[in-house]
Short mmCIF file of C-alpha atoms in Angstrom, two decimals:
data_model
loop_
_atom_site.label_atom_id
_atom_site.label_comp_id
_atom_site.label_asym_id
_atom_site.label_seq_id
_atom_site.Cartn_x
_atom_site.Cartn_y
_atom_site.Cartn_z
CA MET A 1 -108.57 25.11 -71.79
CA ALA A 2 -105.47 23.57 -70.46
CA GLN A 3 -105.05 19.70 -71.58
CA GLY A 4 -105.58 16.98 -68.82
CA PRO A 5 -103.16 14.40 -68.21
CA THR A 6 -102.04 11.94 -70.74
CA ILE A 7 -100.21 8.63 -70.97
CA ASN A 8 -97.26 10.65 -71.91
CA THR A 9 -96.89 12.70 -68.77
CA ILE A 10 -97.70 10.51 -67.02
CA ALA A 11 -95.24 7.85 -68.25
CA GLU A 12 -92.92 11.44 -67.70
CA ARG A 13 -93.63 11.87 -64.55
CA ALA A 14 -93.16 7.80 -63.38
CA GLY A 15 -90.00 7.64 -65.50
CA VAL A 16 -91.36 4.15 -67.55
CA SER A 17 -91.90 4.16 -71.31
CA ILE A 18 -95.46 5.06 -72.68
CA ALA A 19 -95.88 1.50 -73.80
CA SER A 20 -95.99 0.80 -70.16
CA VAL A 21 -98.03 2.82 -69.12
CA SER A 22 -100.61 1.73 -71.78
CA ARG A 23 -100.05 -1.94 -70.37
CA VAL A 24 -100.70 -0.79 -66.91
CA LEU A 25 -104.04 1.69 -67.91
CA ASN A 26 -105.32 -1.14 -69.84
CA GLY A 27 -104.52 -3.97 -67.45
CA LEU A 28 -102.09 -6.11 -69.29
CA PRO A 29 -99.57 -7.83 -67.69
CA THR A 30 -96.75 -5.86 -66.08
CA ARG A 31 -94.49 -6.08 -63.50
CA GLN A 32 -95.89 -4.92 -59.72
CA GLU A 33 -93.12 -2.02 -59.18
CA THR A 34 -94.27 -0.60 -62.71
CA VAL A 35 -97.43 -0.55 -62.02
CA ARG A 36 -97.30 0.83 -58.40
CA LYS A 37 -95.42 3.72 -60.40
CA VAL A 38 -97.68 4.48 -62.87
CA MET A 39 -100.77 4.39 -60.63
CA ALA A 40 -99.27 6.69 -58.28
CA ALA A 41 -98.11 9.15 -61.31
CA ALA A 42 -101.71 8.70 -62.37
CA ASP A 43 -103.13 10.00 -58.68
CA GLU A 44 -101.09 12.97 -58.58
CA LEU A 45 -101.65 13.65 -62.21
CA GLY A 46 -104.96 13.66 -61.63
CA TYR A 47 -105.78 11.32 -64.71
CA VAL A 48 -109.25 10.11 -64.71
CA ARG A 49 -109.76 6.52 -66.50
CA ASN A 50 -112.42 5.58 -68.26
CA ALA A 51 -113.30 2.06 -66.95
CA VAL A 52 -115.99 1.13 -69.11
CA ALA A 53 -113.91 1.19 -72.26
CA ARG A 54 -110.87 -0.53 -70.40
CA SER A 55 -112.99 -3.48 -69.16
CA LEU A 56 -114.37 -3.91 -72.60
CA LYS A 57 -111.17 -3.86 -74.56
CA SER A 58 -108.51 -5.76 -71.63
CA ARG A 59 -111.88 -7.86 -70.21
CA ARG A 60 -110.86 -6.91 -66.91
CA THR A 61 -112.85 -4.77 -64.26
CA HIS A 62 -109.65 -4.14 -62.19
CA GLN A 63 -111.95 -5.04 -58.80
CA VAL A 64 -111.19 -7.69 -56.56
CA ALA A 65 -113.76 -9.60 -54.19
CA PHE A 66 -113.16 -10.40 -50.64
CA ALA A 67 -115.76 -12.72 -49.06
CA MET A 68 -115.59 -13.48 -45.29
CA ALA A 69 -118.01 -14.86 -42.52
CA ASP A 70 -118.42 -11.93 -40.81
CA VAL A 71 -117.43 -8.47 -41.58
CA GLY A 72 -117.47 -7.31 -37.97
CA ASN A 73 -114.83 -9.75 -36.29
CA PRO A 74 -111.24 -8.22 -35.95
CA ALA A 75 -109.86 -11.08 -37.42
CA TYR A 76 -111.06 -10.43 -40.78
CA LEU A 77 -110.75 -6.45 -40.03
CA ALA A 78 -107.03 -7.32 -39.46
CA MET A 79 -106.50 -9.53 -43.01
CA LEU A 80 -108.58 -6.00 -44.97
CA ARG A 81 -106.12 -3.36 -43.81
CA GLU A 82 -103.31 -5.47 -45.17
CA ILE A 83 -105.61 -6.70 -48.36
CA GLN A 84 -106.69 -3.13 -49.31
CA PRO A 85 -103.39 -1.39 -49.60
CA VAL A 86 -101.73 -4.24 -51.66
CA LEU A 87 -104.35 -4.18 -54.19
CA LYS A 88 -104.91 -0.63 -54.28
CA ALA A 89 -101.46 -0.16 -55.37
CA ALA A 90 -101.24 -1.96 -58.05
CA GLY A 91 -104.59 -0.09 -59.25
CA TYR A 92 -107.47 -2.46 -57.93
CA ARG A 93 -110.93 -1.68 -56.12
CA LEU A 94 -111.99 -4.26 -52.99
CA VAL A 95 -115.87 -5.55 -52.97
CA LEU A 96 -116.80 -6.85 -50.11
CA HIS A 97 -118.59 -9.76 -48.93
CA SER A 98 -120.03 -11.13 -45.39
CA THR A 99 -121.40 -14.36 -46.20
CA ASP A 100 -122.78 -15.07 -42.24
CA ALA A 101 -120.64 -17.79 -42.91
CA VAL A 102 -123.58 -19.30 -45.10
CA ALA A 103 -122.07 -22.07 -47.30
CA ALA A 104 -125.11 -21.38 -49.79
CA ASP A 105 -123.69 -17.46 -50.13
CA GLU A 106 -119.79 -18.46 -50.44
CA ILE A 107 -121.29 -21.12 -53.46
CA GLU A 108 -123.50 -18.20 -55.19
CA VAL A 109 -120.18 -15.97 -54.60
CA LEU A 110 -118.06 -18.22 -56.48
CA HIS A 111 -120.93 -19.11 -59.09
CA SER A 112 -121.08 -15.40 -59.98
CA LEU A 113 -116.96 -15.59 -60.67
CA GLY A 114 -118.47 -16.05 -64.38
CA GLU A 115 -120.05 -12.68 -64.63
CA ARG A 116 -116.98 -11.31 -64.82
CA TYR A 117 -117.96 -8.20 -62.10
CA VAL A 118 -114.73 -9.39 -60.64
CA ASP A 119 -111.17 -10.26 -61.75
CA GLY A 120 -110.35 -12.29 -59.00
CA LEU A 121 -111.63 -13.69 -55.28
CA ILE A 122 -110.22 -13.66 -51.86
CA MET A 123 -112.18 -16.13 -49.71
CA SER A 124 -111.96 -17.12 -45.94
CA PRO A 125 -115.15 -19.85 -45.66
CA LEU A 126 -115.16 -21.77 -42.20
CA ARG A 127 -116.48 -24.49 -43.66
CA VAL A 128 -115.25 -26.64 -46.65
CA THR A 129 -117.93 -28.44 -48.31
CA GLU A 130 -117.80 -30.63 -51.51
CA ALA A 131 -119.93 -27.92 -53.03
CA HIS A 132 -117.37 -25.73 -52.01
CA LEU A 133 -115.10 -27.49 -53.58
CA GLU A 134 -116.73 -28.57 -57.33
CA THR A 135 -117.27 -24.91 -57.68
CA LEU A 136 -113.82 -24.28 -57.12
CA SER A 137 -112.23 -26.54 -59.40
CA ALA A 138 -114.83 -24.50 -62.35
CA ALA A 139 -114.02 -21.32 -60.86
CA ARG A 140 -114.11 -18.73 -63.94
CA ALA A 141 -111.55 -16.23 -62.00
CA PRO A 142 -108.66 -17.20 -59.87
CA VAL A 143 -109.29 -17.85 -56.21
CA VAL A 144 -107.29 -17.66 -53.42
CA ILE A 145 -108.55 -19.58 -49.97
CA ILE A 146 -107.76 -18.21 -47.09
CA GLY A 147 -108.15 -21.85 -44.37
CA SER A 148 -107.81 -25.03 -44.56
CA VAL A 149 -108.72 -26.74 -48.10
CA PRO A 150 -108.04 -30.47 -48.73
CA GLU A 151 -104.72 -32.07 -50.03
CA GLY A 152 -104.73 -32.02 -53.67
CA THR A 153 -107.30 -28.89 -54.14
CA ARG A 154 -105.99 -27.26 -57.15
CA VAL A 155 -106.10 -23.44 -55.06
CA ASP A 156 -103.84 -21.24 -53.82
CA ASN A 157 -104.09 -21.37 -50.24
CA VAL A 158 -103.37 -19.40 -46.70
CA ARG A 159 -103.08 -21.06 -43.86
CA ALA A 160 -102.48 -20.54 -40.07
CA ASP A 161 -101.48 -23.32 -37.64
CA SER A 162 -103.46 -22.97 -34.88
CA ARG A 163 -103.12 -26.43 -33.49
CA THR A 164 -99.32 -24.87 -32.82
CA GLY A 165 -100.69 -21.93 -31.25
CA VAL A 166 -103.10 -24.18 -28.99
CA LYS A 167 -100.09 -25.83 -27.71
CA LEU A 168 -98.24 -22.33 -27.03
CA ALA A 169 -101.26 -21.35 -25.08
CA ILE A 170 -102.20 -25.10 -23.34
CA ASP A 171 -97.64 -25.26 -22.57
CA HIS A 172 -98.45 -21.00 -20.90
CA LEU A 173 -101.06 -22.34 -18.49
CA TYR A 174 -99.13 -25.55 -17.67
CA GLU A 175 -96.24 -23.71 -16.58
CA LEU A 176 -98.39 -21.44 -14.48
CA GLY A 177 -99.45 -24.81 -12.29
CA ARG A 178 -102.72 -24.46 -14.08
CA ARG A 179 -104.23 -28.05 -14.16
CA ARG A 180 -107.97 -27.56 -14.84
CA ILE A 181 -107.94 -26.40 -18.55
CA GLY A 182 -111.61 -25.84 -20.19
CA MET A 183 -111.72 -25.48 -23.39
CA ILE A 184 -114.83 -23.07 -25.33
CA ASN A 185 -114.72 -23.88 -28.78
CA GLY A 186 -116.77 -22.87 -31.50
CA PRO A 187 -118.62 -25.16 -33.82
CA LEU A 188 -117.26 -28.63 -34.18
CA ASP A 189 -117.96 -28.50 -38.23
CA THR A 190 -116.05 -25.81 -39.04
CA VAL A 191 -112.41 -25.36 -39.87
CA PRO A 192 -111.13 -24.04 -36.69
CA GLY A 193 -113.06 -25.27 -34.42
CA ALA A 194 -112.55 -29.01 -35.51
CA SER A 195 -108.65 -27.87 -35.94
CA ARG A 196 -108.42 -26.43 -32.65
CA GLY A 197 -110.46 -29.32 -30.50
CA ALA A 198 -107.98 -31.62 -31.56
CA ALA A 199 -105.31 -29.47 -30.84
CA TYR A 200 -106.80 -28.86 -27.26
CA ARG A 201 -106.63 -32.98 -26.86
CA GLU A 202 -103.22 -33.61 -28.27
CA ALA A 203 -101.94 -30.87 -25.97
CA LEU A 204 -103.24 -31.96 -22.76
CA GLU A 205 -102.23 -35.53 -23.81
CA GLU A 206 -98.13 -34.49 -24.38
CA LEU A 207 -98.66 -32.81 -20.95
CA GLY A 208 -99.55 -35.60 -19.32
CA LEU A 209 -102.84 -34.67 -18.39
CA PRO A 210 -106.05 -36.24 -18.83
CA TYR A 211 -108.83 -35.07 -21.56
CA ASP A 212 -112.21 -34.77 -19.55
CA GLU A 213 -114.86 -34.02 -21.50
CA ASP A 214 -116.82 -31.86 -18.86
CA LEU A 215 -113.94 -29.64 -19.43
CA VAL A 216 -115.29 -28.53 -22.94
CA GLN A 217 -117.80 -26.70 -24.06
CA ILE A 218 -119.10 -25.77 -27.51
CA GLY A 219 -120.42 -22.52 -28.39
CA ASP A 220 -120.11 -20.26 -31.20
CA PHE A 221 -117.74 -18.11 -32.26
CA TYR A 222 -119.34 -14.96 -30.81
CA ARG A 223 -119.32 -12.96 -27.69
CA ALA A 224 -122.51 -13.38 -26.30
CA GLU A 225 -122.38 -16.96 -27.36
CA GLY A 226 -119.10 -17.61 -25.56
CA GLY A 227 -120.24 -16.10 -22.54
CA ARG A 228 -123.30 -18.45 -22.29
CA ALA A 229 -120.57 -21.56 -23.00
CA VAL A 230 -118.90 -20.09 -20.08
CA ALA A 231 -121.29 -20.38 -17.84
CA ALA A 232 -122.77 -23.77 -18.82
CA LEU A 233 -118.88 -24.47 -17.94
CA LEU A 234 -118.49 -23.07 -14.84
CA GLU A 235 -121.90 -24.16 -13.30
CA ARG A 236 -120.49 -28.17 -14.56
CA VAL A 237 -117.16 -27.70 -13.35
CA PRO A 238 -117.00 -24.82 -10.82
CA ASP A 239 -113.54 -26.27 -10.05
CA VAL A 240 -112.12 -24.70 -13.86
CA ASP A 241 -108.48 -22.90 -13.09
CA ALA A 242 -108.21 -22.02 -16.92
CA LEU A 243 -109.65 -21.48 -20.19
CA MET A 244 -108.31 -22.03 -23.69
CA CYS A 245 -111.12 -20.05 -25.92
CA ALA A 246 -111.12 -20.53 -29.80
CA ASN A 247 -111.42 -17.04 -30.53
CA ASP A 248 -111.31 -13.75 -28.56
CA LEU A 249 -114.81 -12.96 -29.10
CA ILE A 250 -115.24 -16.18 -26.90
CA ALA A 251 -112.22 -14.69 -24.74
CA LEU A 252 -114.28 -11.40 -24.43
CA GLY A 253 -117.53 -13.09 -23.24
CA ALA A 254 -115.68 -15.41 -20.85
CA LEU A 255 -114.10 -12.31 -18.62
CA ASP A 256 -117.93 -10.95 -18.57
CA VAL A 257 -118.80 -13.97 -17.32
CA LEU A 258 -116.32 -14.69 -14.61
CA ARG A 259 -116.15 -11.06 -13.86
CA ALA A 260 -120.41 -11.34 -13.13
CA ALA A 261 -119.43 -14.31 -11.33
CA GLY A 262 -117.24 -12.66 -8.57
CA ARG A 263 -114.18 -15.33 -10.05
CA ARG A 264 -111.01 -13.62 -10.58
CA VAL A 265 -109.19 -13.56 -13.53
CA PRO A 266 -106.05 -14.54 -13.52
CA GLU A 267 -105.65 -15.48 -9.61
CA ASP A 268 -109.31 -17.84 -9.88
CA VAL A 269 -109.48 -18.28 -13.68
CA ALA A 270 -106.51 -17.66 -16.35
CA VAL A 271 -108.06 -16.86 -19.75
CA VAL A 272 -106.39 -16.94 -23.23
CA GLY A 273 -107.89 -16.19 -26.37
CA MET A 274 -107.11 -16.68 -29.96
CA ASP A 275 -106.34 -14.41 -33.28
CA ASP A 276 -105.02 -11.72 -30.78
CA THR A 277 -107.20 -8.86 -32.63
CA ASP A 278 -107.23 -5.27 -31.12
CA LEU A 279 -109.60 -6.03 -28.27
CA ALA A 280 -107.29 -8.14 -26.60
CA ALA A 281 -105.20 -5.50 -25.84
CA ALA A 282 -107.78 -3.35 -25.06
CA SER A 283 -109.57 -5.28 -22.95
CA TRP A 284 -109.78 -5.64 -19.34
CA PRO A 285 -107.56 -7.66 -17.85
CA SER A 286 -105.71 -7.22 -20.67
CA LEU A 287 -106.29 -10.55 -22.84
CA THR A 288 -103.65 -13.25 -23.37
CA SER A 289 -103.96 -14.34 -26.83
CA VAL A 290 -102.49 -16.22 -29.50
CA SER A 291 -101.95 -14.70 -33.14
CA LEU A 292 -102.91 -16.31 -36.00
CA GLY A 293 -101.15 -13.54 -38.30
CA SER A 294 -104.25 -12.47 -39.53
CA ALA A 295 -102.91 -9.69 -40.81
CA GLU A 296 -100.20 -11.35 -43.11
CA ARG A 297 -102.38 -14.03 -44.23
CA GLY A 298 -104.40 -11.23 -45.40
CA LYS A 299 -100.88 -9.47 -47.12
CA ALA A 300 -100.17 -13.03 -48.26
CA ALA A 301 -103.55 -13.93 -50.05
CA ALA A 302 -103.82 -10.63 -52.06
CA GLU A 303 -100.43 -10.80 -52.82
CA LEU A 304 -100.75 -14.35 -54.00
CA LEU A 305 -104.00 -13.48 -56.31
CA LEU A 306 -101.93 -10.53 -57.99
CA ASP A 307 -98.94 -13.03 -59.20
CA ARG A 308 -101.52 -15.51 -60.56
CA LEU A 309 -103.42 -12.58 -62.39
CA GLN A 310 -99.74 -12.41 -63.38
CA ASN A 311 -99.21 -15.36 -63.64
CA GLY A 312 -102.35 -17.66 -64.72
CA ASP A 313 -101.08 -20.69 -65.62
CA ARG A 314 -97.95 -21.26 -62.35
CA GLU A 315 -98.66 -24.23 -59.80
CA PRO A 316 -100.73 -23.38 -56.71
CA ARG A 317 -99.33 -22.14 -53.85
CA LEU A 318 -99.36 -22.78 -50.34
CA VAL A 319 -98.31 -20.37 -47.58
CA THR A 320 -98.58 -21.32 -44.00
CA VAL A 321 -98.41 -18.54 -41.33
CA PRO A 322 -96.88 -19.09 -38.20
CA PRO A 323 -98.50 -18.35 -34.58
CA ARG A 324 -97.17 -16.74 -31.77
CA LEU A 325 -98.42 -15.92 -28.55
CA SER A 326 -99.07 -12.58 -26.36
CA VAL A 327 -98.81 -13.18 -22.57
CA ARG A 328 -101.22 -10.53 -21.26
CA ALA A 329 -102.70 -9.99 -17.93
CA SER A 330 -104.71 -12.81 -17.97
CA THR A 331 -103.12 -15.00 -17.46
CA ALA A 332 -100.08 -12.98 -15.93
CA GLY A 333 -101.22 -10.28 -13.94
CA GLU A 334 -100.01 -6.91 -14.04
CA GLN A 335 -96.80 -7.90 -14.20
CA ALA A 336 -97.61 -9.53 -17.66
CA PRO A 337 -95.06 -7.38 -19.96
CA ARG A 338 -96.17 -5.13 -22.33
CA THR A 339 -95.29 -7.31 -25.54
CA ALA A 340 -94.28 -11.12 -25.03
CA PRO A 341 -94.48 -12.48 -28.84
CA THR A 342 -92.98 -15.76 -28.30
CA ALA A 343 -91.96 -17.90 -31.11
CA PRO A 344 -93.22 -21.64 -31.75
CA SER A 345 -90.90 -24.65 -31.61
CA GLY A 346 -90.74 -26.61 -34.47
CA ALA A 347 -93.41 -24.61 -37.06
CA PRO A 348 -93.46 -23.46 -40.52
CA ALA A 349 -90.46 -21.07 -40.75
CA GLY A 350 -93.12 -18.61 -42.97
CA ARG A 351 -93.37 -18.63 -46.26
CA ASP A 352 -94.47 -21.01 -48.44
CA ALA A 353 -93.43 -23.83 -45.86
CA ALA A 354 -94.44 -27.38 -46.50
CA GLY A 355 -97.68 -27.00 -46.03
CA LYS A 356 -97.99 -28.46 -42.45
CA GLY A 357 -100.31 -25.37 -41.31
CA ASP A 358 -104.12 -26.24 -40.30
CA GLY A 359 -105.66 -23.20 -42.07
CA ALA A 360 -108.07 -22.75 -38.86
#
């Protein structure tokens, strides 16, 4: 019977030392490039690792969890598409948790880190409570938060800058001559709801437009809820000429309701979403949307977690991802450019920016 692949043959295929192969297969700290070479060689040769024995020896599972509010939300799927390949290249499997934004479920996930079923956790909570912060401070494994946490929280953190994103959208609508700009938001007790609501008010003020509570409708971050919120707003303020929606799902609900009401988009009402998910370009009409860099945030979070697993004593890091505006038919009509990213003025310049993003 032919002998199966060994660490010697893996080392030869990967072009690294036998000691390096042993370190990688036993989950010991190793340069990421070495990990990538060894795992690729092991896969090519069909090497089957004894996960139980390796976990007992190294006290590592080579699994990482990703906890998000809604696995069906395209923004989280965009994160997932970037998180998984980064972790896979480093030899980690990904475990998913969809918490429905229930704080108790998220806190239970944090508590369960003590059971060592994963080596680390990426979490994107909609709300950050005192209980979250207490559990984070006592977490038994590395955690990276995608979203906003209070200043001074000692955790690796990846943030968006939705305040700048909302300003990009409102400025765009204003330049198109829109002056009755409504806001369809999610719950104000969530991080994105609070930050996007405040940003809407600030953007109007900078343009000299009055803030009118009648132009604001609170719903939830789902298509059906967005549609109901838009219907309520239209009944109360029929002369609204633009809608700033807190995410793309709300905006799609807005398009449904406007179409049913016989309101033309964008001639009668222009619509902007947030997240710039795949649904934005595929909708009819195609949806102008603010990208908050979901894919970039997912990739950054995975890289931060891998670095933390290798360098457990380093100081927490903050990564801020700047927004960009993609202009499509829902605001600019059929003459909208196919691709129109707009770089935000004064936004953080990329990785490890100075923490001005709001994380929403």
